[in-house]
């Protein structure tokens, strides 16, 4: 693969360096329907797109990638499709083992573990343990994940700490709240990509996305290629990230700057 963009060029500029990429993979079903194929074929091709994404993310030196594989709302899909998706995930976890170890890819899953089928839970736990020491790239897979549920769980845990007088309510800060989330061990995503032309976060990493850059790609997930990733990364690097502050050029302007120069 020819590399036109390299994340490592920006390693010293933390605002331009994608340390954590999150992806909402959307459009498997529509990809299949457009071709007169059953929906499962779209999901199957979606797995190939995940492989391509990981390979490309490795080339671009992105250390952490989170993908939204199954949302808490996805349980509302027909039972057959849900069963098929979990079989596909299990097959991926089993068949990808050697490849992941060889390429130094760590796998971890986030989301509720109590509702996913036992045969998937087992495969996940084994793979998580086996790849724990891999350090080239960390692939985080959201399975039965919903951001609102994660936030409510964090509230429960903090309330318990207050009731048991471990902390005072005033001690609850944004930092402590972040630390109470199930994703606490990972920095917030710098860039979130969503495919299939939809412009929503759909309950994915809502708290963590406060300052993420969003990128929407019209292609369906099975068609998403390394070049699409490259385009998204180049777009990311052309943006000015302000994190709520003023842009550098505005900081030195006189006091008569108008409200429109205030960053958001
Ligand atoms: C969206 O397509 C995608 C999903 C429901 C997630 C499933 C993802 C895969 C099977 C990719 C493989 C993932 C891993 C971790 C190996 P959709 O069915 O919502 O598409 P539609 O909106 O067109 O119906």
mmCIF file of C-alpha atoms and ligand atoms in Angstrom:
data_model
loop_
_atom_site.group_PDB
_atom_site.id
_atom_site.type_symbol
_atom_site.label_atom_id
_atom_site.label_comp_id
_atom_site.label_asym_id
_atom_site.label_seq_id
_atom_site.Cartn_x
_atom_site.Cartn_y
_atom_site.Cartn_z
ATOM 1 C CA UNK A 1 0.000 0.000 0.000
ATOM 2 C CA UNK A 2 1.331 3.421 -0.934
ATOM 3 C CA UNK A 3 1.236 5.818 1.993
ATOM 4 C CA UNK A 4 0.369 9.444 1.213
ATOM 5 C CA UNK A 5 -0.288 10.365 4.805
ATOM 6 C CA UNK A 6 1.604 9.230 7.859
ATOM 7 C CA UNK A 7 0.420 9.753 11.373
ATOM 8 C CA UNK A 8 3.999 9.555 12.583
ATOM 9 C CA UNK A 9 4.747 12.892 10.868
ATOM 10 C CA UNK A 10 2.497 14.424 13.481
ATOM 11 C CA UNK A 11 3.682 12.431 16.463
ATOM 12 C CA UNK A 12 4.973 15.588 18.165
ATOM 13 C CA UNK A 13 1.787 17.545 17.522
ATOM 14 C CA UNK A 14 -0.765 16.011 19.815
ATOM 15 C CA UNK A 15 -3.613 17.963 18.178
ATOM 16 C CA UNK A 16 -2.879 16.466 14.753
ATOM 17 C CA UNK A 17 -1.893 12.988 15.817
ATOM 18 C CA UNK A 18 -4.730 10.475 15.801
ATOM 19 C CA UNK A 19 -4.140 8.520 18.978
ATOM 20 C CA UNK A 20 -7.605 7.064 19.052
ATOM 21 C CA UNK A 21 -9.821 6.488 16.030
ATOM 22 C CA UNK A 22 -13.435 5.397 16.543
ATOM 23 C CA UNK A 23 -15.577 4.033 13.733
ATOM 24 C CA UNK A 24 -19.338 3.622 13.425
ATOM 25 C CA UNK A 25 -19.545 0.940 10.735
ATOM 26 C CA UNK A 26 -22.860 1.499 9.011
ATOM 27 C CA UNK A 27 -24.466 0.277 5.805
ATOM 28 C CA UNK A 28 -23.807 -3.491 5.674
ATOM 29 C CA UNK A 29 -27.502 -4.196 5.116
ATOM 30 C CA UNK A 30 -27.928 -1.555 2.423
ATOM 31 C CA UNK A 31 -24.769 -2.715 0.686
ATOM 32 C CA UNK A 32 -26.271 -6.192 0.403
ATOM 33 C CA UNK A 33 -29.774 -5.016 -0.519
ATOM 34 C CA UNK A 34 -28.368 -2.856 -3.316
ATOM 35 C CA UNK A 35 -26.872 -6.014 -4.832
ATOM 36 C CA UNK A 36 -29.930 -8.193 -4.299
ATOM 37 C CA UNK A 37 -28.034 -10.194 -1.650
ATOM 38 C CA UNK A 38 -29.180 -11.258 1.817
ATOM 39 C CA UNK A 39 -28.195 -8.897 4.668
ATOM 40 C CA UNK A 40 -25.789 -11.435 6.170
ATOM 41 C CA UNK A 41 -23.636 -11.138 3.057
ATOM 42 C CA UNK A 42 -23.217 -7.444 3.861
ATOM 43 C CA UNK A 43 -22.124 -8.288 7.413
ATOM 44 C CA UNK A 44 -19.692 -10.874 6.078
ATOM 45 C CA UNK A 45 -18.150 -8.287 3.750
ATOM 46 C CA UNK A 46 -18.137 -5.918 6.749
ATOM 47 C CA UNK A 47 -15.685 -8.271 8.461
ATOM 48 C CA UNK A 48 -13.285 -7.930 5.511
ATOM 49 C CA UNK A 49 -13.579 -4.163 5.817
ATOM 50 C CA UNK A 50 -12.581 -4.427 9.505
ATOM 51 C CA UNK A 51 -9.462 -6.390 8.493
ATOM 52 C CA UNK A 52 -8.593 -3.695 5.938
ATOM 53 C CA UNK A 53 -9.195 -0.954 8.506
ATOM 54 C CA UNK A 54 -6.844 -2.567 11.021
ATOM 55 C CA UNK A 55 -4.139 -3.088 8.442
ATOM 56 C CA UNK A 56 -4.402 0.509 7.262
ATOM 57 C CA UNK A 57 -4.556 1.864 10.824
ATOM 58 C CA UNK A 58 -1.309 -0.026 11.484
ATOM 59 C CA UNK A 59 0.331 1.602 8.445
ATOM 60 C CA UNK A 60 -0.839 5.002 9.619
ATOM 61 C CA UNK A 61 0.541 4.365 13.127
ATOM 62 C CA UNK A 62 -2.800 4.782 14.864
ATOM 63 C CA UNK A 63 -2.359 3.126 18.256
ATOM 64 C CA UNK A 64 -6.029 2.672 19.264
ATOM 65 C CA UNK A 65 -9.074 1.897 17.122
ATOM 66 C CA UNK A 66 -12.593 1.424 18.522
ATOM 67 C CA UNK A 67 -15.328 -0.067 16.326
ATOM 68 C CA UNK A 68 -19.058 -0.167 17.024
ATOM 69 C CA UNK A 69 -19.956 -3.768 16.228
ATOM 70 C CA UNK A 70 -23.196 -4.290 18.151
ATOM 71 C CA UNK A 71 -25.196 -1.605 19.940
ATOM 72 C CA UNK A 72 -27.611 -2.155 22.807
ATOM 73 C CA UNK A 73 -30.331 -1.148 20.339
ATOM 74 C CA UNK A 74 -29.298 -3.874 17.861
ATOM 75 C CA UNK A 75 -31.135 -6.461 20.014
ATOM 76 C CA UNK A 76 -34.299 -5.117 18.361
ATOM 77 C CA UNK A 77 -33.260 -6.666 15.016
ATOM 78 C CA UNK A 78 -34.819 -9.965 13.896
ATOM 79 C CA UNK A 79 -33.574 -12.833 16.068
ATOM 80 C CA UNK A 80 -32.040 -14.580 13.074
ATOM 81 C CA UNK A 81 -29.891 -11.571 12.181
ATOM 82 C CA UNK A 82 -28.747 -11.166 15.803
ATOM 83 C CA UNK A 83 -27.789 -14.855 15.947
ATOM 84 C CA UNK A 84 -25.922 -14.536 12.702
ATOM 85 C CA UNK A 85 -24.032 -11.465 13.849
ATOM 86 C CA UNK A 86 -22.841 -13.210 17.005
ATOM 87 C CA UNK A 87 -21.757 -16.279 15.006
ATOM 88 C CA UNK A 88 -19.805 -13.947 12.756
ATOM 89 C CA UNK A 89 -18.127 -12.247 15.720
ATOM 90 C CA UNK A 90 -17.169 -15.610 17.214
ATOM 91 C CA UNK A 91 -15.798 -16.809 13.902
ATOM 92 C CA UNK A 92 -13.761 -13.607 13.646
ATOM 93 C CA UNK A 93 -12.367 -14.027 17.184
ATOM 94 C CA UNK A 94 -11.349 -17.631 16.505
ATOM 95 C CA UNK A 95 -10.038 -17.291 12.974
ATOM 96 C CA UNK A 96 -8.142 -14.043 13.490
ATOM 97 C CA UNK A 97 -6.103 -15.231 16.497
ATOM 98 C CA UNK A 98 -2.849 -16.075 14.690
ATOM 99 C CA UNK A 99 -2.981 -13.026 12.473
ATOM 100 C CA UNK A 100 -3.541 -10.710 15.445
ATOM 101 C CA UNK A 101 -0.700 -12.215 17.465
ATOM 102 C CA UNK A 102 1.645 -12.116 14.486
ATOM 103 C CA UNK A 103 0.872 -8.434 13.894
ATOM 104 C CA UNK A 104 0.976 -7.349 17.535
ATOM 105 C CA UNK A 105 -2.707 -6.448 17.728
ATOM 106 C CA UNK A 106 -4.396 -6.414 21.081
ATOM 107 C CA UNK A 107 -8.125 -7.067 21.195
ATOM 108 C CA UNK A 108 -10.497 -5.958 23.899
ATOM 109 C CA UNK A 109 -14.247 -5.754 24.025
ATOM 110 C CA UNK A 110 -16.299 -3.103 25.810
ATOM 111 C CA UNK A 111 -20.011 -3.018 26.561
ATOM 112 C CA UNK A 112 -22.270 -5.269 28.610
ATOM 113 C CA UNK A 113 -20.960 -8.800 28.954
ATOM 114 C CA UNK A 114 -23.929 -10.243 30.778
ATOM 115 C CA UNK A 115 -26.226 -10.420 27.740
ATOM 116 C CA UNK A 116 -23.951 -11.628 24.951
ATOM 117 C CA UNK A 117 -24.076 -15.379 24.202
ATOM 118 C CA UNK A 118 -21.779 -17.573 26.277
ATOM 119 C CA UNK A 119 -19.999 -18.914 23.154
ATOM 120 C CA UNK A 120 -18.995 -15.371 22.203
ATOM 121 C CA UNK A 121 -18.049 -14.363 25.764
ATOM 122 C CA UNK A 122 -15.680 -17.326 25.992
ATOM 123 C CA UNK A 123 -13.995 -16.604 22.666
ATOM 124 C CA UNK A 124 -13.627 -12.924 23.623
ATOM 125 C CA UNK A 125 -12.095 -13.639 27.030
ATOM 126 C CA UNK A 126 -9.598 -16.094 25.537
ATOM 127 C CA UNK A 127 -8.546 -13.668 22.820
ATOM 128 C CA UNK A 128 -8.292 -10.753 25.255
ATOM 129 C CA UNK A 129 -5.976 -12.786 27.479
ATOM 130 C CA UNK A 130 -3.869 -14.065 24.617
ATOM 131 C CA UNK A 131 -3.352 -10.660 23.020
ATOM 132 C CA UNK A 132 -2.980 -8.693 26.280
ATOM 133 C CA UNK A 133 0.725 -8.010 25.708
ATOM 134 C CA UNK A 134 0.434 -7.034 22.025
ATOM 135 C CA UNK A 135 1.355 -3.389 21.701
ATOM 136 C CA UNK A 136 1.381 -2.341 18.038
ATOM 137 C CA UNK A 137 -2.311 -1.545 17.856
ATOM 138 C CA UNK A 138 -5.220 -1.915 20.252
ATOM 139 C CA UNK A 139 -8.504 -2.869 18.584
ATOM 140 C CA UNK A 140 -11.453 -2.223 20.875
ATOM 141 C CA UNK A 141 -14.733 -3.767 19.843
ATOM 142 C CA UNK A 142 -18.005 -2.398 21.212
ATOM 143 C CA UNK A 143 -20.366 -5.334 21.759
ATOM 144 C CA UNK A 144 -23.763 -4.738 23.341
ATOM 145 C CA UNK A 145 -22.564 -1.198 24.011
ATOM 146 C CA UNK A 146 -24.742 1.847 24.621
ATOM 147 C CA UNK A 147 -23.311 5.111 25.866
ATOM 148 C CA UNK A 148 -26.324 6.120 27.943
ATOM 149 C CA UNK A 149 -26.223 2.814 29.781
ATOM 150 C CA UNK A 150 -22.505 3.266 30.414
ATOM 151 C CA UNK A 151 -23.184 6.759 31.818
ATOM 152 C CA UNK A 152 -25.990 5.525 34.081
ATOM 153 C CA UNK A 153 -23.703 2.753 35.380
ATOM 154 C CA UNK A 154 -21.059 5.364 36.215
ATOM 155 C CA UNK A 155 -23.696 7.387 38.085
ATOM 156 C CA UNK A 156 -24.688 4.284 40.096
ATOM 157 C CA UNK A 157 -21.094 3.645 41.064
ATOM 158 C CA UNK A 158 -20.516 7.274 42.134
ATOM 159 C CA UNK A 159 -23.768 7.381 44.097
ATOM 160 C CA UNK A 160 -22.701 4.208 45.927
ATOM 161 C CA UNK A 161 -19.394 5.888 46.822
ATOM 162 C CA UNK A 162 -21.228 8.962 48.110
ATOM 163 C CA UNK A 163 -23.710 6.893 50.163
ATOM 164 C CA UNK A 164 -20.886 4.894 51.706
ATOM 165 C CA UNK A 165 -19.105 8.200 52.407
ATOM 166 C CA UNK A 166 -16.068 7.235 50.374
ATOM 167 C CA UNK A 167 -16.385 10.560 48.542
ATOM 168 C CA UNK A 168 -18.261 13.839 49.022
ATOM 169 C CA UNK A 169 -20.655 14.917 46.220
ATOM 170 C CA UNK A 170 -18.442 17.967 45.576
ATOM 171 C CA UNK A 171 -15.569 15.645 44.758
ATOM 172 C CA UNK A 172 -17.370 14.467 41.637
ATOM 173 C CA UNK A 173 -15.552 16.233 38.838
ATOM 174 C CA UNK A 174 -15.442 15.647 35.091
ATOM 175 C CA UNK A 175 -12.194 13.741 35.607
ATOM 176 C CA UNK A 176 -13.653 11.490 38.302
ATOM 177 C CA UNK A 177 -16.737 10.909 36.171
ATOM 178 C CA UNK A 178 -14.566 9.907 33.206
ATOM 179 C CA UNK A 179 -12.657 7.529 35.461
ATOM 180 C CA UNK A 180 -15.924 5.884 36.476
ATOM 181 C CA UNK A 181 -16.821 4.964 32.895
ATOM 182 C CA UNK A 182 -16.068 1.493 31.546
ATOM 183 C CA UNK A 183 -13.831 3.128 28.922
ATOM 184 C CA UNK A 184 -11.732 4.944 31.546
ATOM 185 C CA UNK A 185 -8.474 3.288 30.542
ATOM 186 C CA UNK A 186 -8.499 4.824 27.036
ATOM 187 C CA UNK A 187 -8.138 8.458 25.970
ATOM 188 C CA UNK A 188 -11.148 10.037 24.250
ATOM 189 C CA UNK A 189 -11.331 9.509 20.469
ATOM 190 C CA UNK A 190 -9.657 12.208 18.397
ATOM 191 C CA UNK A 191 -11.616 11.269 15.299
ATOM 192 C CA UNK A 192 -14.937 9.469 14.822
ATOM 193 C CA UNK A 193 -15.782 8.188 11.349
ATOM 194 C CA UNK A 194 -19.292 7.124 10.391
ATOM 195 C CA UNK A 195 -20.041 5.477 7.080
ATOM 196 C CA UNK A 196 -23.197 5.155 4.944
ATOM 197 C CA UNK A 197 -23.999 8.866 4.918
ATOM 198 C CA UNK A 198 -25.712 8.974 8.295
ATOM 199 C CA UNK A 199 -24.859 11.953 10.504
ATOM 200 C CA UNK A 200 -25.489 10.648 14.027
ATOM 201 C CA UNK A 201 -23.548 9.231 16.947
ATOM 202 C CA UNK A 202 -26.275 6.648 17.706
ATOM 203 C CA UNK A 203 -25.402 6.273 21.398
ATOM 204 C CA UNK A 204 -21.685 5.647 20.731
ATOM 205 C CA UNK A 205 -19.118 7.200 23.116
ATOM 206 C CA UNK A 206 -21.318 10.247 23.821
ATOM 207 C CA UNK A 207 -19.366 11.536 26.834
ATOM 208 C CA UNK A 208 -16.019 10.708 25.231
ATOM 209 C CA UNK A 209 -16.936 12.454 21.953
ATOM 210 C CA UNK A 210 -17.192 15.934 23.523
ATOM 211 C CA UNK A 211 -14.192 17.205 21.548
ATOM 212 C CA UNK A 212 -13.834 14.513 18.882
ATOM 213 C CA UNK A 213 -13.706 15.544 15.255
ATOM 214 C CA UNK A 214 -16.510 13.912 13.270
ATOM 215 C CA UNK A 215 -16.103 12.645 9.729
ATOM 216 C CA UNK A 216 -18.933 11.264 7.611
ATOM 217 C CA UNK A 217 -18.263 9.040 4.628
ATOM 218 C CA UNK A 218 -21.071 8.306 2.151
ATOM 219 C CA UNK A 219 -19.814 4.803 1.338
ATOM 220 C CA UNK A 220 -21.379 1.719 2.871
ATOM 221 C CA UNK A 221 -19.116 0.005 5.403
ATOM 222 C CA UNK A 222 -18.144 -3.016 3.204
ATOM 223 C CA UNK A 223 -16.774 -0.567 0.608
ATOM 224 C CA UNK A 224 -14.719 1.472 3.082
ATOM 225 C CA UNK A 225 -11.082 1.259 2.007
ATOM 226 C CA UNK A 226 -7.655 2.355 3.194
ATOM 227 C CA UNK A 227 -7.964 5.337 0.830
ATOM 228 C CA UNK A 228 -11.166 6.421 2.553
ATOM 229 C CA UNK A 229 -9.349 6.199 5.865
ATOM 230 C CA UNK A 230 -6.501 8.213 4.445
ATOM 231 C CA UNK A 231 -8.934 10.879 3.233
ATOM 232 C CA UNK A 232 -10.528 11.047 6.676
ATOM 233 C CA UNK A 233 -7.123 11.403 8.342
ATOM 234 C CA UNK A 234 -6.016 14.109 5.923
ATOM 235 C CA UNK A 235 -9.276 15.966 6.586
ATOM 236 C CA UNK A 236 -8.712 15.624 10.334
ATOM 237 C CA UNK A 237 -5.254 17.128 10.016
ATOM 238 C CA UNK A 238 -6.550 20.102 8.084
ATOM 239 C CA UNK A 239 -8.825 21.071 10.968
ATOM 240 C CA UNK A 240 -8.010 23.369 13.869
ATOM 241 C CA UNK A 241 -8.784 21.695 17.164
ATOM 242 C CA UNK A 242 -9.553 24.251 19.816
ATOM 243 C CA UNK A 243 -10.995 22.255 22.677
ATOM 244 C CA UNK A 244 -13.215 25.216 23.554
ATOM 245 C CA UNK A 245 -10.380 27.764 23.565
ATOM 246 C CA UNK A 246 -9.664 30.536 21.101
ATOM 247 C CA UNK A 247 -7.733 29.811 17.939
ATOM 248 C CA UNK A 248 -4.094 30.884 18.315
ATOM 249 C CA UNK A 249 -4.459 33.726 15.798
ATOM 250 C CA UNK A 250 -7.390 35.131 17.750
ATOM 251 C CA UNK A 251 -5.653 35.122 21.113
ATOM 252 C CA UNK A 252 -3.540 38.130 20.124
ATOM 253 C CA UNK A 253 -6.350 40.109 18.533
ATOM 254 C CA UNK A 254 -7.504 43.278 20.227
ATOM 255 C CA UNK A 255 -10.463 43.371 22.553
ATOM 256 C CA UNK A 256 -12.863 44.408 19.785
ATOM 257 C CA UNK A 257 -12.939 40.881 18.342
ATOM 258 C CA UNK A 258 -16.495 39.941 17.623
ATOM 259 C CA UNK A 259 -18.352 36.985 19.025
ATOM 260 C CA UNK A 260 -17.993 35.047 15.792
ATOM 261 C CA UNK A 261 -14.272 34.638 16.399
ATOM 262 C CA UNK A 262 -15.020 32.744 19.619
ATOM 263 C CA UNK A 263 -14.336 29.106 19.138
ATOM 264 C CA UNK A 264 -16.784 26.372 19.982
HETATM 265 C C1 LIG B 1 -24.103 -1.837 10.257
HETATM 266 O O1 LIG B 1 -24.768 -2.368 9.194
HETATM 267 C C2 LIG B 1 -23.195 -2.710 10.921
HETATM 268 C C3 LIG B 1 -23.431 -3.458 12.048
HETATM 269 C C4 LIG B 1 -24.738 -3.771 12.598
HETATM 270 C C5 LIG B 1 -22.327 -3.948 12.795
HETATM 271 C C6 LIG B 1 -21.854 -5.305 12.363
HETATM 272 C C7 LIG B 1 -20.496 -5.172 11.896
HETATM 273 C C8 LIG B 1 -19.855 -6.130 11.265
HETATM 274 C C9 LIG B 1 -20.462 -7.453 10.965
HETATM 275 C C10 LIG B 1 -18.475 -5.902 10.882
HETATM 276 C C11 LIG B 1 -17.569 -6.891 11.551
HETATM 277 C C12 LIG B 1 -17.173 -6.512 12.899
HETATM 278 C C13 LIG B 1 -16.232 -7.164 13.621
HETATM 279 C C14 LIG B 1 -15.868 -6.660 14.938
HETATM 280 C C15 LIG B 1 -15.525 -8.365 13.151
HETATM 281 P P1 LIG B 1 -26.353 -2.268 9.182
HETATM 282 O O2 LIG B 1 -26.874 -3.660 9.236
HETATM 283 O O3 LIG B 1 -26.809 -1.367 10.281
HETATM 284 O O4 LIG B 1 -26.583 -1.618 7.799
HETATM 285 P P2 LIG B 1 -27.923 -0.884 7.316
HETATM 286 O O5 LIG B 1 -28.040 0.375 8.121
HETATM 287 O O6 LIG B 1 -27.663 -0.611 5.893
HETATM 288 O O7 LIG B 1 -29.073 -1.826 7.529
#
